[in-house]
C-alpha atoms as a PDB file:
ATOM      1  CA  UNK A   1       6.421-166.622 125.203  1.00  0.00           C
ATOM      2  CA  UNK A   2       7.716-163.784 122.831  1.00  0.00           C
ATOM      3  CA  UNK A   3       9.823-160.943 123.430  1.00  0.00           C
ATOM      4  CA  UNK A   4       9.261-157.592 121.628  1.00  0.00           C
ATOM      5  CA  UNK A   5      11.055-154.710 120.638  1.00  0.00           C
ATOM      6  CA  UNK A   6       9.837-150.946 119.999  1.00  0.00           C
ATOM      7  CA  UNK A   7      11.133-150.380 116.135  1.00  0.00           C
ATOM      8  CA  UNK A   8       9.989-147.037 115.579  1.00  0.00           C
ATOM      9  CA  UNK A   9       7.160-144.520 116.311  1.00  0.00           C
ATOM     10  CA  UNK A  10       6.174-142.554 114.001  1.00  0.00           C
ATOM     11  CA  UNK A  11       3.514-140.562 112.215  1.00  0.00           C
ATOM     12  CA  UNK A  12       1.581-141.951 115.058  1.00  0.00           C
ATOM     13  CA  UNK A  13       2.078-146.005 114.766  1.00  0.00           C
ATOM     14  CA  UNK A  14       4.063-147.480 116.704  1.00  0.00           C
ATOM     15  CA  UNK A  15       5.686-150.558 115.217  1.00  0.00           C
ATOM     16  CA  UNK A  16       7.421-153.413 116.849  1.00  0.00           C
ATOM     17  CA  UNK A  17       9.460-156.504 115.968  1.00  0.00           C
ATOM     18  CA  UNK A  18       8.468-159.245 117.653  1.00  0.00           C
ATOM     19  CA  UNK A  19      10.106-163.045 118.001  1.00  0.00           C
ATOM     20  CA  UNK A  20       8.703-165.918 119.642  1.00  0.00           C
ATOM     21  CA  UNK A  21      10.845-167.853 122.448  1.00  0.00           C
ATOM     22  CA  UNK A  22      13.143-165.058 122.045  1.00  0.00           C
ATOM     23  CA  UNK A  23      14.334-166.390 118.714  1.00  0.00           C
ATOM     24  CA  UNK A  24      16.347-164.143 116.812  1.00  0.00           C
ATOM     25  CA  UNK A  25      15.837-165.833 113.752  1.00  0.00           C
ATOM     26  CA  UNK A  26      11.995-165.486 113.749  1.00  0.00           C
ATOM     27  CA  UNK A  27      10.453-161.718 113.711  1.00  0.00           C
ATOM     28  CA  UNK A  28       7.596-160.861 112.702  1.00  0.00           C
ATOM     29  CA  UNK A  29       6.293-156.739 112.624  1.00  0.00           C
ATOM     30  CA  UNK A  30       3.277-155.056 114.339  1.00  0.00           C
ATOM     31  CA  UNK A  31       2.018-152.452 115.393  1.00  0.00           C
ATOM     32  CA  UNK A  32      -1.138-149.777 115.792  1.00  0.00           C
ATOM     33  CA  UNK A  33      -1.860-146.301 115.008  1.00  0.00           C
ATOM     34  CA  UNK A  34      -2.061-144.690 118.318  1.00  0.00           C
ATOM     35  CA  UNK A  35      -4.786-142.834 117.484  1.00  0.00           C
ATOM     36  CA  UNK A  36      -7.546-144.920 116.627  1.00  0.00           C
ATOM     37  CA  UNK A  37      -6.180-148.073 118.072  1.00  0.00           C
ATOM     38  CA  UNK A  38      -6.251-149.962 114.750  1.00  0.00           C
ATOM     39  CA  UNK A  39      -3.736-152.629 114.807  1.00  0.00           C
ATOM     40  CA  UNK A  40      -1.630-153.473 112.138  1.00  0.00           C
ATOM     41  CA  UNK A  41      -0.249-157.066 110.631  1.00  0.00           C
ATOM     42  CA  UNK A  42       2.610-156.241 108.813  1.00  0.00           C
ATOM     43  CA  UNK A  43       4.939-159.660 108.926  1.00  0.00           C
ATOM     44  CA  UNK A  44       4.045-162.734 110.675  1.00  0.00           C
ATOM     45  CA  UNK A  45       6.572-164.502 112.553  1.00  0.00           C
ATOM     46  CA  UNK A  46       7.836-168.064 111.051  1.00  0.00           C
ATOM     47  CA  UNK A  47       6.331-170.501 112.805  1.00  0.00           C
ATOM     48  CA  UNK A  48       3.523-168.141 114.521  1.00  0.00           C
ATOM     49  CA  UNK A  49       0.993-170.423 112.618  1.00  0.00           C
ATOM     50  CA  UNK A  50      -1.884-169.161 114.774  1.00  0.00           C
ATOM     51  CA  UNK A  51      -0.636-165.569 114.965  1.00  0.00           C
ATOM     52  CA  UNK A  52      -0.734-166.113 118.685  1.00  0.00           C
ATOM     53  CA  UNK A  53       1.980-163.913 119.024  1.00  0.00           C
ATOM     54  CA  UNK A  54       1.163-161.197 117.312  1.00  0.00           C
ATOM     55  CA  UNK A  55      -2.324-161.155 118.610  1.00  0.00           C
ATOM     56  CA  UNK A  56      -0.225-161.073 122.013  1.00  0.00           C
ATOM     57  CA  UNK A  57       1.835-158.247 121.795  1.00  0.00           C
ATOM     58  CA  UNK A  58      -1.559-156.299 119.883  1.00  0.00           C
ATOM     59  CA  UNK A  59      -3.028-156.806 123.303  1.00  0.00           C
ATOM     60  CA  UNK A  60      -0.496-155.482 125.146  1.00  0.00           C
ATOM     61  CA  UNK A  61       0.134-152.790 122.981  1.00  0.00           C
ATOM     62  CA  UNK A  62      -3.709-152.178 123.280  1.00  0.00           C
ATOM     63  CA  UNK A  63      -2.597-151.159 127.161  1.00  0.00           C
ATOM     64  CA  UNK A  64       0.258-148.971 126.072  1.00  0.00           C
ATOM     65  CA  UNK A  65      -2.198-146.905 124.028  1.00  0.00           C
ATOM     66  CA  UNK A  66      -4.680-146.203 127.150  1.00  0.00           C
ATOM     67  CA  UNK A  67      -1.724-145.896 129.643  1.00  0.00           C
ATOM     68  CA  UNK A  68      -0.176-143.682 127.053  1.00  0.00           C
ATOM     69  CA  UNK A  69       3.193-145.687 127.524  1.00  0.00           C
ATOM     70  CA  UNK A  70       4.528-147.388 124.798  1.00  0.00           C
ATOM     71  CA  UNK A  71       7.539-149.601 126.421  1.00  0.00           C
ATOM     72  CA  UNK A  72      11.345-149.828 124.444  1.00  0.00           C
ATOM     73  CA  UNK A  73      11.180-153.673 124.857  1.00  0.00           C
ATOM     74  CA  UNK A  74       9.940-156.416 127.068  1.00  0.00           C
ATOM     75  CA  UNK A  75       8.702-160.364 126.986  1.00  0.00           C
ATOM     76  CA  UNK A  76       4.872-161.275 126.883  1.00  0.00           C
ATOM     77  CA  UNK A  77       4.480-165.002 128.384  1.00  0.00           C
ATOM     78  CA  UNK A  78       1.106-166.835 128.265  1.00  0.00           C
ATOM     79  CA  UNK A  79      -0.322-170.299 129.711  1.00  0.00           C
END
């Protein structure tokens, strides 16, 4: 589980912090350029060995971009 929050959005990216179990103390940064749907890497989370976290808020932020919604914040849980 991670919860997310929209940093900024801007010269089309949209970047977001990101920290697993809701941990304060951990953020990492990603984002994607809205355009093309690259995603970026910027900061891994501590801890977020496997980057599962950031590869789970890419995904979702993969659905903003073809919904054309990019949400303020939220909370992405997985099995």
């Amino acid at each position: 589980m991670l919860t997310f929050r929209l940093d900024y959005m801007s010269d089309g990216i949209a970047m977001y912090s990101y920290m697993p179990n809701g941990d304060e103390s951990r953020v990492g940064h990603v984002g994607m350029v809205v355009e093309t749907g690259e995603r970026i890497i910027e900061e891994v989370a501590p801890g977020d060995d496997c980057k599962s976290g950031a590869f789970m808020l890419l995904n979702r932020l993969s659905k903003y971009r073809k919904s054309g919604e990019f949400e303020r914040s939220g909370m992405v849980a997985w099995y």
